[in-house]
Short mmCIF file of C-alpha atoms and ligand atoms in Angstrom, two decimals:
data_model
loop_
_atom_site.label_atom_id
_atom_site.label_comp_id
_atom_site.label_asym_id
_atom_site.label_seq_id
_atom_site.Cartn_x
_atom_site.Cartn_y
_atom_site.Cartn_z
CA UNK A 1 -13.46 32.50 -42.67
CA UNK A 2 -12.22 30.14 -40.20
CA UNK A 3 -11.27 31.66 -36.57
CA UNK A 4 -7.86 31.87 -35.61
CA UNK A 5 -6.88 28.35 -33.84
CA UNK A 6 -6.69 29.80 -29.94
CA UNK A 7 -2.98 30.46 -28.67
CA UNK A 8 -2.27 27.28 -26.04
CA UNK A 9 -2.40 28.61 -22.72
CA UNK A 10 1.14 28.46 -20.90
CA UNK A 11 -0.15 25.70 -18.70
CA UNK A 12 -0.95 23.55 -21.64
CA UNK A 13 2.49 24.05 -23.23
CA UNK A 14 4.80 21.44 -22.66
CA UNK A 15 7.63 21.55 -20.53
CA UNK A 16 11.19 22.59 -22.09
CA UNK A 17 14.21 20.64 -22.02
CA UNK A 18 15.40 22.29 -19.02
CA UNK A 19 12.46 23.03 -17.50
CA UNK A 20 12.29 19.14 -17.59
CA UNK A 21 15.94 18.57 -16.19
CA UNK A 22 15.53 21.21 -13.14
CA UNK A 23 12.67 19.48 -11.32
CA UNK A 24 15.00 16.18 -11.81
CA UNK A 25 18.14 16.94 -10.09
CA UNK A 26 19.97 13.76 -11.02
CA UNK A 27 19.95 14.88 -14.49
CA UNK A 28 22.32 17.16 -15.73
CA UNK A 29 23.34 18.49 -19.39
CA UNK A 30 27.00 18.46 -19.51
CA UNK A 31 28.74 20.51 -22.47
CA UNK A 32 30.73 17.72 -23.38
CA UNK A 33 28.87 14.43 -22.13
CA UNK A 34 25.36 15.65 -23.22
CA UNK A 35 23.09 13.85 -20.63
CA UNK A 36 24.67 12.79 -17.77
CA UNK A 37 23.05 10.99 -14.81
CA UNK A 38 24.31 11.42 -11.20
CA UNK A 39 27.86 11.23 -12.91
CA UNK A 40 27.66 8.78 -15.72
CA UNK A 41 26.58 10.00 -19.06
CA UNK A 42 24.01 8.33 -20.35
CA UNK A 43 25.85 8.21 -24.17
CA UNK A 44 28.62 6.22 -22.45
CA UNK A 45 25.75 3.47 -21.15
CA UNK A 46 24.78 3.62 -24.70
CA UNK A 47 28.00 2.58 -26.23
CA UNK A 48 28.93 0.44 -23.56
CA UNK A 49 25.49 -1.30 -23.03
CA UNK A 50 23.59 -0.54 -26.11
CA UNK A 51 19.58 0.91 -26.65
CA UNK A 52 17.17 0.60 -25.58
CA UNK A 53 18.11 0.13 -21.71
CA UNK A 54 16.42 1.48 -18.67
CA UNK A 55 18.60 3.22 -16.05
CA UNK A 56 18.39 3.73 -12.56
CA UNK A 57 19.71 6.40 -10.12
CA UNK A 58 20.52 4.89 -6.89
CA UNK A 59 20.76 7.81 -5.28
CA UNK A 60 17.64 9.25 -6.30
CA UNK A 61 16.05 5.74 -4.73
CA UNK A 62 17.68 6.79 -1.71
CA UNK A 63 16.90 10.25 -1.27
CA UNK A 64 13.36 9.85 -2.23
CA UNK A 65 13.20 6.72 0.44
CA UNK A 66 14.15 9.52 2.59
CA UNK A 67 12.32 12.18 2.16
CA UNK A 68 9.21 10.04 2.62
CA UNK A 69 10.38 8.09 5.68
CA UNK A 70 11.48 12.24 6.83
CA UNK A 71 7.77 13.56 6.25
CA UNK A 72 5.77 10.43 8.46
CA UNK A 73 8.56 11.32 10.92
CA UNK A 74 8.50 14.97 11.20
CA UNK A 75 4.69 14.34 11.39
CA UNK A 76 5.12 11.65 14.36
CA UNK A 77 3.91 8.81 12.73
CA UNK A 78 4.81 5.77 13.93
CA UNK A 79 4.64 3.83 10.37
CA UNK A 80 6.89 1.45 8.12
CA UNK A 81 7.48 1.77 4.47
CA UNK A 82 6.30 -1.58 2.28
CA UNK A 83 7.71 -0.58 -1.37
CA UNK A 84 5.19 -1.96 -4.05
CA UNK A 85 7.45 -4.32 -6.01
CA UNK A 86 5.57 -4.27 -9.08
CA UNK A 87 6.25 -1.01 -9.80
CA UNK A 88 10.02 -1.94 -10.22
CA UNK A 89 10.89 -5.36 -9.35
CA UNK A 90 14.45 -5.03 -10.50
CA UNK A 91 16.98 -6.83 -7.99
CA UNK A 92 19.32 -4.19 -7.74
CA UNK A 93 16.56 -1.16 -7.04
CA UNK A 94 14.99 -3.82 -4.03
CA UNK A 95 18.43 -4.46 -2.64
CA UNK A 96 19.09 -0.23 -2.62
CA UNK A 97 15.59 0.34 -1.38
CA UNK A 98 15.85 -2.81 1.33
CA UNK A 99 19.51 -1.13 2.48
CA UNK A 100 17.33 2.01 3.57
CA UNK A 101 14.99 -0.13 5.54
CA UNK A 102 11.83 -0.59 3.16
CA UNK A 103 9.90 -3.69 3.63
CA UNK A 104 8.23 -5.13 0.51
CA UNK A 105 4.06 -5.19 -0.71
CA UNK A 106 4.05 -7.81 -2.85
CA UNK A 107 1.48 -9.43 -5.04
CA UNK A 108 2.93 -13.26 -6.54
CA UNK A 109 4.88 -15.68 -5.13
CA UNK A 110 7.67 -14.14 -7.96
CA UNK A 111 7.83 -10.46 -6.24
CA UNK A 112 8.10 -12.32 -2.96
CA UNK A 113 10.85 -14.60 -3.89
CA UNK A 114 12.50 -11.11 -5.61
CA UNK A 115 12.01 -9.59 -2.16
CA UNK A 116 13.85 -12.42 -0.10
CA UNK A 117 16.39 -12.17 -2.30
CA UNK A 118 16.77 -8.52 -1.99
CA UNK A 119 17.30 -8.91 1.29
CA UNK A 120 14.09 -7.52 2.93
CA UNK A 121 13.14 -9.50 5.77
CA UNK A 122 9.52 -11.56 5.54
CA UNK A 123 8.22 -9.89 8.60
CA UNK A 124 8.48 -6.81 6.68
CA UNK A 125 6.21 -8.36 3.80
CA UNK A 126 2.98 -7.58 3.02
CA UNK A 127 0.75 -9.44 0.65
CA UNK A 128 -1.55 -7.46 -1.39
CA UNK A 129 -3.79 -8.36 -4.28
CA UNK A 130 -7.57 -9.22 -5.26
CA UNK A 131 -6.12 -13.22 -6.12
CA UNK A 132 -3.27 -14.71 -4.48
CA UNK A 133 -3.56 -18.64 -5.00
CA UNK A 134 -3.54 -21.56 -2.79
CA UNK A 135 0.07 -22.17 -3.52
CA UNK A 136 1.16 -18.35 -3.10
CA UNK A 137 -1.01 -17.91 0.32
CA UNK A 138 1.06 -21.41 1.31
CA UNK A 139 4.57 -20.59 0.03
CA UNK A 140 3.68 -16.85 1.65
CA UNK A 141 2.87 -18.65 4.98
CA UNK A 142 5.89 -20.79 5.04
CA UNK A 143 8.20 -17.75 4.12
CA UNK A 144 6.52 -16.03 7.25
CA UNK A 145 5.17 -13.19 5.76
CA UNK A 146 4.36 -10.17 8.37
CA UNK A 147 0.97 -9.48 6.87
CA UNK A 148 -1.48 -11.07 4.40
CA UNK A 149 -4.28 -8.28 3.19
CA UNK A 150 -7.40 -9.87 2.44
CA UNK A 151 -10.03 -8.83 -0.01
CA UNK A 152 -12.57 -10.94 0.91
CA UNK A 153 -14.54 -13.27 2.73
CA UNK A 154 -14.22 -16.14 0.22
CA UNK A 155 -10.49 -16.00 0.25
CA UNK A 156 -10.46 -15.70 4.10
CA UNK A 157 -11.34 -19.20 4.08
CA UNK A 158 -8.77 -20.01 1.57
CA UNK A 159 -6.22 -18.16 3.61
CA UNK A 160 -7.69 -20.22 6.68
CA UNK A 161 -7.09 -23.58 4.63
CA UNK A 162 -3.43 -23.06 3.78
CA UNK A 163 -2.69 -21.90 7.44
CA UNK A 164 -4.17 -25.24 8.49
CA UNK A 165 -1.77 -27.04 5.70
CA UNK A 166 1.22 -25.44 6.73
CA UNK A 167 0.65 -25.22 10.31
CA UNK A 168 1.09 -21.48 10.57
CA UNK A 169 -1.01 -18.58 12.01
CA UNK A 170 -1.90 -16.11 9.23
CA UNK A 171 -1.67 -12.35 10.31
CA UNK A 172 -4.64 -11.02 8.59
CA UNK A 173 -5.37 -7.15 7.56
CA UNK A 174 -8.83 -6.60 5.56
CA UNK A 175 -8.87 -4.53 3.08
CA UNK A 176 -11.78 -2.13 2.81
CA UNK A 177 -12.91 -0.45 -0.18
CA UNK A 178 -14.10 3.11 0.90
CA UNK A 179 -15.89 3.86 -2.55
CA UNK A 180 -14.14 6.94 -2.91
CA UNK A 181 -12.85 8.49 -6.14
CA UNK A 182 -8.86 9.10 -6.30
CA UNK A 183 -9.81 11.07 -9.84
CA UNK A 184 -7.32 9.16 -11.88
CA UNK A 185 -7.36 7.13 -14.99
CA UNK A 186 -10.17 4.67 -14.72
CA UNK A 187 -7.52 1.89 -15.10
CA UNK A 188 -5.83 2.47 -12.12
CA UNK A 189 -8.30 3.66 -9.95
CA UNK A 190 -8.93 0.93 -7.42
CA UNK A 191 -10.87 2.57 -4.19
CA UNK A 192 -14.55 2.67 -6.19
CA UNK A 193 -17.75 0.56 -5.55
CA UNK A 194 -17.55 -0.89 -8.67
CA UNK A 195 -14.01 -1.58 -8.92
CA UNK A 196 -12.86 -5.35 -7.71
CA UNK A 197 -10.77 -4.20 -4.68
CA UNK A 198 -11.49 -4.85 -1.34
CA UNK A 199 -14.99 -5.66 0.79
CA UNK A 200 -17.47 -2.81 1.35
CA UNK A 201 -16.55 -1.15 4.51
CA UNK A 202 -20.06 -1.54 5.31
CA UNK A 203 -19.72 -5.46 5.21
CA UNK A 204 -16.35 -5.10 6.96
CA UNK A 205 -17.28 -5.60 10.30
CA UNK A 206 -19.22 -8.63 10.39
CA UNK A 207 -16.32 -10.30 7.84
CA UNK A 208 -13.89 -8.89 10.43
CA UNK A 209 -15.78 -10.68 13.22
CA UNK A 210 -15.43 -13.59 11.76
CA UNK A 211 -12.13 -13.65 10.88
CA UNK A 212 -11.44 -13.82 14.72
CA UNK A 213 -13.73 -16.65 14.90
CA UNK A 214 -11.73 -18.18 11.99
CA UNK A 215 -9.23 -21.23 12.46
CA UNK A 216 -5.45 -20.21 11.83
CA UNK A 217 -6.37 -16.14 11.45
CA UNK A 218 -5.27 -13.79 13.48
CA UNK A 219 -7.48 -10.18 12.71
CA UNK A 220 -4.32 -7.82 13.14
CA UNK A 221 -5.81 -4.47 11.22
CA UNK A 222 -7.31 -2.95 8.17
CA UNK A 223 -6.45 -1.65 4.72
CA UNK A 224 -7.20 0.53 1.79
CA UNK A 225 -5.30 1.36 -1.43
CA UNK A 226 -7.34 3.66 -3.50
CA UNK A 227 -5.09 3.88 -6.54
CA UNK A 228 -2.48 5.23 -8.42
CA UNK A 229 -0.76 8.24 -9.66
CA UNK A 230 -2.68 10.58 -7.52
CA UNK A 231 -2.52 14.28 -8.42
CA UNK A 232 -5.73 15.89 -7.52
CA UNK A 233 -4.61 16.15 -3.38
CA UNK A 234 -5.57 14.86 -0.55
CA UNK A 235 -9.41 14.80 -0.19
CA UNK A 236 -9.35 11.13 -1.95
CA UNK A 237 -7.21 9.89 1.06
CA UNK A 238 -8.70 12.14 3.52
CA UNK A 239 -12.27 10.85 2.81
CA UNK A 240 -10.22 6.89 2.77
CA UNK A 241 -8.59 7.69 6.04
CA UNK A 242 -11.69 8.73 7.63
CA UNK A 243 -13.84 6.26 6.60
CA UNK A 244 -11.18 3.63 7.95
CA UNK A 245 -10.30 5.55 11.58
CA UNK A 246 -14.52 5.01 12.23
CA UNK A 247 -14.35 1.34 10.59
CA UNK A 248 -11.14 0.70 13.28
CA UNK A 249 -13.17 2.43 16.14
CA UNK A 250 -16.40 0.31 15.49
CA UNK A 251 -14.39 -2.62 15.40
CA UNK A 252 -12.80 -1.28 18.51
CA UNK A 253 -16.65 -0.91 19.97
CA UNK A 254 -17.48 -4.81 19.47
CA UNK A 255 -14.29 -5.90 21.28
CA UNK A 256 -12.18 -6.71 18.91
CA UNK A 257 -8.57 -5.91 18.27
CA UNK A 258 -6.96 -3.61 15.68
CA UNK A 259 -3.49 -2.92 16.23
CA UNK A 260 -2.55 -1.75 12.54
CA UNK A 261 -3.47 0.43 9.49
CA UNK A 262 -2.10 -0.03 5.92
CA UNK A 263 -2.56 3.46 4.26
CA UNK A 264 -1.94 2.02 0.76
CA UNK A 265 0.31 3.70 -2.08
CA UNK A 266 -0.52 5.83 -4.84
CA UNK A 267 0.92 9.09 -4.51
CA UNK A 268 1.48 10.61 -7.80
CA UNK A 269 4.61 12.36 -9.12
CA UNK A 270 4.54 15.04 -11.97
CA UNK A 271 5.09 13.67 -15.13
CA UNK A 272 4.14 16.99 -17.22
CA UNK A 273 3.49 19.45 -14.64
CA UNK A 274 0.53 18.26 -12.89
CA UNK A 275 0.27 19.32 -9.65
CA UNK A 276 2.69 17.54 -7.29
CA UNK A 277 1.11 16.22 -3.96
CA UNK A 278 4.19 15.83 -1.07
CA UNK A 279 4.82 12.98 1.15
CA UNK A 280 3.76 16.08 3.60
CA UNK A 281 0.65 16.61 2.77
CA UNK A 282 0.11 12.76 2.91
CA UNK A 283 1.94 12.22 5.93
CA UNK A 284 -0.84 15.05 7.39
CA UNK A 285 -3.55 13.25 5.60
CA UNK A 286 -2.74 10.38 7.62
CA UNK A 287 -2.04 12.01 10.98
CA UNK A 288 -5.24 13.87 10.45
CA UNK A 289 -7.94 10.87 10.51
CA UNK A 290 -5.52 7.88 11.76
CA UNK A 291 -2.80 9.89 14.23
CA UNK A 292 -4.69 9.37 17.60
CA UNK A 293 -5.77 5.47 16.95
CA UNK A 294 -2.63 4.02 18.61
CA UNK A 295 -2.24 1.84 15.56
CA UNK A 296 1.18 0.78 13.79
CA UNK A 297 0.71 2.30 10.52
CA UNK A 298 2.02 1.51 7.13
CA UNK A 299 2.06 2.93 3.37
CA UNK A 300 2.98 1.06 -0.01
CA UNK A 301 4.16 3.33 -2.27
CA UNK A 302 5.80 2.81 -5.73
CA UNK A 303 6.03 5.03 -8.02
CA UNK A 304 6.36 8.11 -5.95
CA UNK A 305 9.84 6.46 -4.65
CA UNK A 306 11.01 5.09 -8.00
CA UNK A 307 9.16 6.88 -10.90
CA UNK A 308 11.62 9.44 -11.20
CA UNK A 309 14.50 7.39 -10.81
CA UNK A 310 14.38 5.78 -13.99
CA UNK A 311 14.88 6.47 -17.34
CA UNK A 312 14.16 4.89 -20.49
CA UNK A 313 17.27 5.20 -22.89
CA UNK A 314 16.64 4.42 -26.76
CA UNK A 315 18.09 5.62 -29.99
CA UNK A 316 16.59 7.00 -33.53
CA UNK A 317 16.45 4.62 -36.17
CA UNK A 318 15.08 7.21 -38.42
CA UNK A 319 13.27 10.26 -39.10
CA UNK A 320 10.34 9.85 -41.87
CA UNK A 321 8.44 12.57 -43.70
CA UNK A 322 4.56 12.03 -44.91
CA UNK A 323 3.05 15.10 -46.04
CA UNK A 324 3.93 17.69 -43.25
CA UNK A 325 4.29 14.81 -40.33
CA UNK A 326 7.27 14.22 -38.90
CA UNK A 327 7.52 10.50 -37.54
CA UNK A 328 11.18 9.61 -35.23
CA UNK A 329 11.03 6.58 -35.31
CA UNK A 330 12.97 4.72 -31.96
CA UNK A 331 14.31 1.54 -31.64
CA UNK A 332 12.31 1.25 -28.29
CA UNK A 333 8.57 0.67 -28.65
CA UNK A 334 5.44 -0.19 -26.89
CA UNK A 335 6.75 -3.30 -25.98
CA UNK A 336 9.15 -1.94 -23.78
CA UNK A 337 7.35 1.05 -21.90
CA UNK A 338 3.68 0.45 -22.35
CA UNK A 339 2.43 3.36 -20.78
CA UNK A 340 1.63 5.45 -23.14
CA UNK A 341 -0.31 3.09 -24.99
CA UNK A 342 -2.32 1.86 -22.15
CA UNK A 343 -2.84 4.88 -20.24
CA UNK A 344 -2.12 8.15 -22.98
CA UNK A 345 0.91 8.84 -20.47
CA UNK A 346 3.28 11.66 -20.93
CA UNK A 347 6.95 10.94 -20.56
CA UNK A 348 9.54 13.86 -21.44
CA UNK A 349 11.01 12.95 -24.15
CA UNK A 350 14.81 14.89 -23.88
CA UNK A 351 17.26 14.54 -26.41
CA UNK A 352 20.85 13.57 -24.60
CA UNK A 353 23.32 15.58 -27.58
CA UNK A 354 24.52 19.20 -25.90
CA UNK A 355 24.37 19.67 -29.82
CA UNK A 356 20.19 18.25 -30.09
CA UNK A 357 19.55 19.63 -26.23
CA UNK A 358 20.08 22.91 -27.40
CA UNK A 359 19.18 23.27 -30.89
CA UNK A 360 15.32 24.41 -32.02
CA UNK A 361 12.50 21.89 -31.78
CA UNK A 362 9.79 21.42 -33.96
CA UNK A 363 6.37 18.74 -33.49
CA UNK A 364 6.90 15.05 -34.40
CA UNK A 365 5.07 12.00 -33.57
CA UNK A 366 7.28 10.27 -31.84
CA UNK A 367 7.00 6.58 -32.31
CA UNK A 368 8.52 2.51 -32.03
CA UNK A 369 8.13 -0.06 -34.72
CA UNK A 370 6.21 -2.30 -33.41
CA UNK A 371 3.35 -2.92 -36.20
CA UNK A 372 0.18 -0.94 -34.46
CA UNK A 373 -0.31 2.60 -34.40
CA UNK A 374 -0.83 2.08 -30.35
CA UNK A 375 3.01 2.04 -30.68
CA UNK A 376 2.78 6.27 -30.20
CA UNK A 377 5.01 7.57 -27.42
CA UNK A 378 3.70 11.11 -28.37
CA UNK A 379 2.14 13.25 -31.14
CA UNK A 380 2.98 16.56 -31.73
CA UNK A 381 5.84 16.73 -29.20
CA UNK A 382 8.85 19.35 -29.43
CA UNK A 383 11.85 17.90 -30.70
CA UNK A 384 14.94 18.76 -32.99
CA UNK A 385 16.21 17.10 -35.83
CA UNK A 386 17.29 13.72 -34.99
CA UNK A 387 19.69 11.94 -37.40
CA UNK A 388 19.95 7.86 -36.86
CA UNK A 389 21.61 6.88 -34.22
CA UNK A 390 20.85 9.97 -32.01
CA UNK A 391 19.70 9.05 -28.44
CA UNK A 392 16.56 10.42 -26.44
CA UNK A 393 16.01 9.76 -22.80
CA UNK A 394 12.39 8.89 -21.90
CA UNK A 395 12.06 10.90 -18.27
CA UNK A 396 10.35 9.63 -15.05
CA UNK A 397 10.63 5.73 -16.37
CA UNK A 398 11.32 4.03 -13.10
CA UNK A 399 8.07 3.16 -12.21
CA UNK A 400 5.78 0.19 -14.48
CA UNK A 401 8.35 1.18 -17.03
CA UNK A 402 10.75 -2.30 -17.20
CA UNK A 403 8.35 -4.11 -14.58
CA UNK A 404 5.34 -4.25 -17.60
CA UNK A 405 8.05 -4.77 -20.83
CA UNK A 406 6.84 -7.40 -22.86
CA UNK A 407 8.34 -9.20 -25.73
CA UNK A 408 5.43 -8.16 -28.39
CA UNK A 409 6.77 -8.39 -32.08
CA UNK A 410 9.55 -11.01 -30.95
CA UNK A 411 11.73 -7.83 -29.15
CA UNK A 412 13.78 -9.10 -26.86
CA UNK A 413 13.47 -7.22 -23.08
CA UNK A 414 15.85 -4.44 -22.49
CA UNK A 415 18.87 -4.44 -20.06
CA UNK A 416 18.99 -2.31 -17.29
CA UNK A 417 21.48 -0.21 -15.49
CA UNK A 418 22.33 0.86 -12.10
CA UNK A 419 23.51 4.24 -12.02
CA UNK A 420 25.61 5.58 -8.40
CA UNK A 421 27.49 8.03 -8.36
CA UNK A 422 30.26 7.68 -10.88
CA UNK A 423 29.89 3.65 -11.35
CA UNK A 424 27.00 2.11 -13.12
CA UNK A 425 26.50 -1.46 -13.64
CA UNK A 426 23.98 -3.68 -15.79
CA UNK A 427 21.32 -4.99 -13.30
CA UNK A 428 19.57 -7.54 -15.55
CA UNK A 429 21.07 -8.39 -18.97
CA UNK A 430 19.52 -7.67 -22.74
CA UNK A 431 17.46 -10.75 -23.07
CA UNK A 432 19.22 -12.91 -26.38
CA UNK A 433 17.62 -13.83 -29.60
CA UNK A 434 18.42 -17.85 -28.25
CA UNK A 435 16.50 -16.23 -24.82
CA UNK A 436 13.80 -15.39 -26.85
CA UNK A 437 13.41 -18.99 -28.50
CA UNK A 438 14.72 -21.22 -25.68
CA UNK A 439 11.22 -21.60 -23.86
CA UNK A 440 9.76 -22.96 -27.38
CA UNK A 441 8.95 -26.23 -28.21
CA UNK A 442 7.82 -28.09 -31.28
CA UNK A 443 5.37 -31.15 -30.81
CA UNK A 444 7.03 -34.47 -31.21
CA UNK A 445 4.79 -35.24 -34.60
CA UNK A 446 6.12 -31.73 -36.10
CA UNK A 447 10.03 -32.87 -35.25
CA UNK A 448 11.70 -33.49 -38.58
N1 LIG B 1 -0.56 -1.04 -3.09
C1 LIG B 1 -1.42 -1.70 -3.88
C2 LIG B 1 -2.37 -2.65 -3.28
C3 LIG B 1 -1.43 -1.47 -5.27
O1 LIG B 1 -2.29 -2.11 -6.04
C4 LIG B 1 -0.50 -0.54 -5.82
C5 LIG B 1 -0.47 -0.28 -7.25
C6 LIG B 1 0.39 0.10 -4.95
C7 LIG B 1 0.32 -0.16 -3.60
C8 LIG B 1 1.42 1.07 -5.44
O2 LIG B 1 0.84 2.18 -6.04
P1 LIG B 1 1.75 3.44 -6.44
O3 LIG B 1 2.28 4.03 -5.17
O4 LIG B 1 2.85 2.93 -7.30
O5 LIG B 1 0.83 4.32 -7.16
N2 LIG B 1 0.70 0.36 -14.17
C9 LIG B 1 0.09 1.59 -13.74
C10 LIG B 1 0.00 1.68 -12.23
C11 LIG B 1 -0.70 0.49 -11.59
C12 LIG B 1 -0.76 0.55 -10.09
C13 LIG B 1 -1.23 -0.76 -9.53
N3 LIG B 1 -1.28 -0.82 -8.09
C14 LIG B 1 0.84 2.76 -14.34
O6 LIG B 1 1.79 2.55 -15.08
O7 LIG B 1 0.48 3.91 -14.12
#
């Protein structure tokens, strides 16, 4: 006889509804308005803007902004915010962020033109990334961008060569990879030996010597970024930090001059109900090993600021039955928040009805219809009974939600909205059907 399948422990149950909604506090149920965000229900953005669209909470930008920028304080730390752009490059959420005072880490020439145009100053600009090109260290040196982080010695010489070509001195931080593991998913871990990130903090030194040696460089500190969605505390950073307050005081020890630390991003937010690490405990992480160095400091977060901003609205096309599965099928799909594909994410998945919100839920896969069965938002997930046309909110969607969107299956990309207060406002457009074809071209000897 087979054993009894074991109960699921509490901790492995999903979240309810409003267990969901009470750790988001810009989400409300409203007995009339269903789902309402700050004070705009979300059905209104649906009639008024159509599915699927991502939406924004300005205030929720804001407030998160500050209660980071409120933890390095309290803990003394003398240390500017960069927000990582690609986590949510949208105009709007830059210009909101950039009105609180965050400067920009950036990664193309595209999220630095995005951040000029936000309105974030290019001395508050850092460059990040493991391949910026002649043309983007060049356009980044003409902008005068405050920092450019290099990841090695071979594009130390590049970033020496387009200094030379545009006549400007390139303020240079190296960025170290500590071989340390952040324990989170091996795609977006980026602070191990083997990952591409960075030079060995044992070949640091000497590459740092020679940067001061190096025509149109100007050595102005170190960096580390050790990766992303980090839940499992603050060892992983501790161990980073440490490693890089000894790195800046051997550098100190051969004469040369550090005068400022990037502590990277990463911090993770609780999607499910993993384990929640504060800007606090970070904030002490980095007063701990880099407090007493005298150093300007600076962090590039992104998701932690805009994950839970954002959500994902979408509506049922329809429910299907096979056997005992039950399939909703959205009109939003893998195209348009990837996560889950690439990285088995959880999202909440709430409905936005009072009626839906409150009635009983039973396990469906919930899916999009784009022609894989990759296109799985969740299996097994609590929901009611969701007739066509019925909306869902996909939670904690304002971070690598709209900024990885592609157009797979000939979708179009979804609009998005600015929520604030009572006012909302789209923020980039639903992409056309001409959009989609306008870029296309036939070869002359095809033309009719
Ligand atoms: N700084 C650097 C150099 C980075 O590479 C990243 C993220 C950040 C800062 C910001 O990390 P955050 O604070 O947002 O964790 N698409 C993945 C996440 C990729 C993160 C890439 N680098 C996801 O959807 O989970």
């Amino acid at each position: 006889m087979a054993a009894p399948a074991p109960a699921l422990l509490p901790e492995d149950a999903d979240p309810t509804f409003a267990e969901l909604l009470a750790g988001r506090p810009h989400l409300s149920l409203h007995a009339h308005d269903g789902l309402t965000m700050e004070e705009v229900p979300l059905a209104r953005i649906a009639r008024e803007v159509g599915t699927p669209t991502w939406i924004y909470s300005a205030g929720t930008l804001r407030r998160r902004f500050h209660a980071l920028r409120g933890a390095l304080e309290e803990a003394r730390l003398p240390c500017e915010i960069h927000f990582a752009v690609k986590a949510n490059p949208n105009l709007a959420v830059l210009r909101t962020l950039a009105a609180e005072g965050a400067g920009a880490d950036i990664v193309s020439e595209g999220e630095l033109r995005l951040a000029l145009a936000a309105g974030i100053d290019p001395g508050h600009v850092v460059f990040s990334g493991v391949g910026k090109t002649p043309a983007e260290l060049r356009f980044a040196l003409a902008q005068g961008v405050g920092q450019i982080n290099a990841e090695s010695a071979e594009e130390v010489a590049m970033i020496s060569a387009a200094a030379a070509e545009t006549g400007r001195t390139a303020q240079v931080a190296l960025r170290v990879n500590p071989d340390v593991d952040a324990k989170t998913h091996a795609k977006i871990t980026t602070g191990k030996s083997e990952n591409k990130f960075g030079v060995p903090i044992a070949e640091a030194p000497a590459l740092y010597a020679r940067m001061a040696a190096t025509p149109g460089v100007q050595p102005v500190g170190v960096a580390v970024h050790i990766g992303s969605q980090i839940t499992s505390g603050m060892a992983a950073y501790a161990a980073a930090y440490s490693a890089l307050a000894d790195l800046v005081r051997a550098l100190r020890a051969d004469g040369l001059p550090v005068e400022r630390v990037d502590c990277g991003g990463g911090l993770g937010i609780p999607y499910r109900h993993e384990p929640a690490p504060s800007p606090a405990a970070l904030a002490g992480a980095i007063r701990g090993a880099l407090g007493n160095l005298g150093v300007r400091l600076m962090v590039e977060p992104g998701r932690w600021i805009c994950g839970p901003a954002g959500v994902l609205l979408a509506s049922v096309i329809l429910s299907k039955h096979t056997g005992a599965r039950r399939f909703v099928i959205l009109d939003a799909a893998m195209n348009d928040l990837v996560r889950p594909a690439m990285y088995e994410a959880w999202h909440g998945i709430v409905p936005i009805s009072p009626a839906a919100f409150h009635a009983p839920a039973t396990p469906c896969d919930v899916v999009g219809p784009v022609c894989e069965t990759g296109d799985t938002f969740a299996r097994n997930r609590g929901l009611p009974a969701l007739e066509p046309g019925s909306l869902v909110a996909f939670l904690d969607a304002g971070a690598y939600g709209a900024a990885m969107s592609s157009t797979y299956n000939a979708r179009p990309l979804a609009a998005e909205v600015l929520a604030d207060g009572a006012r909302f406002a789209v923020v980039r457009e639903r992409q056309t059907q001409d959009a989609l074809l306008a870029a296309q071209r036939l070869p002359a000897w095809m033309a009719a």
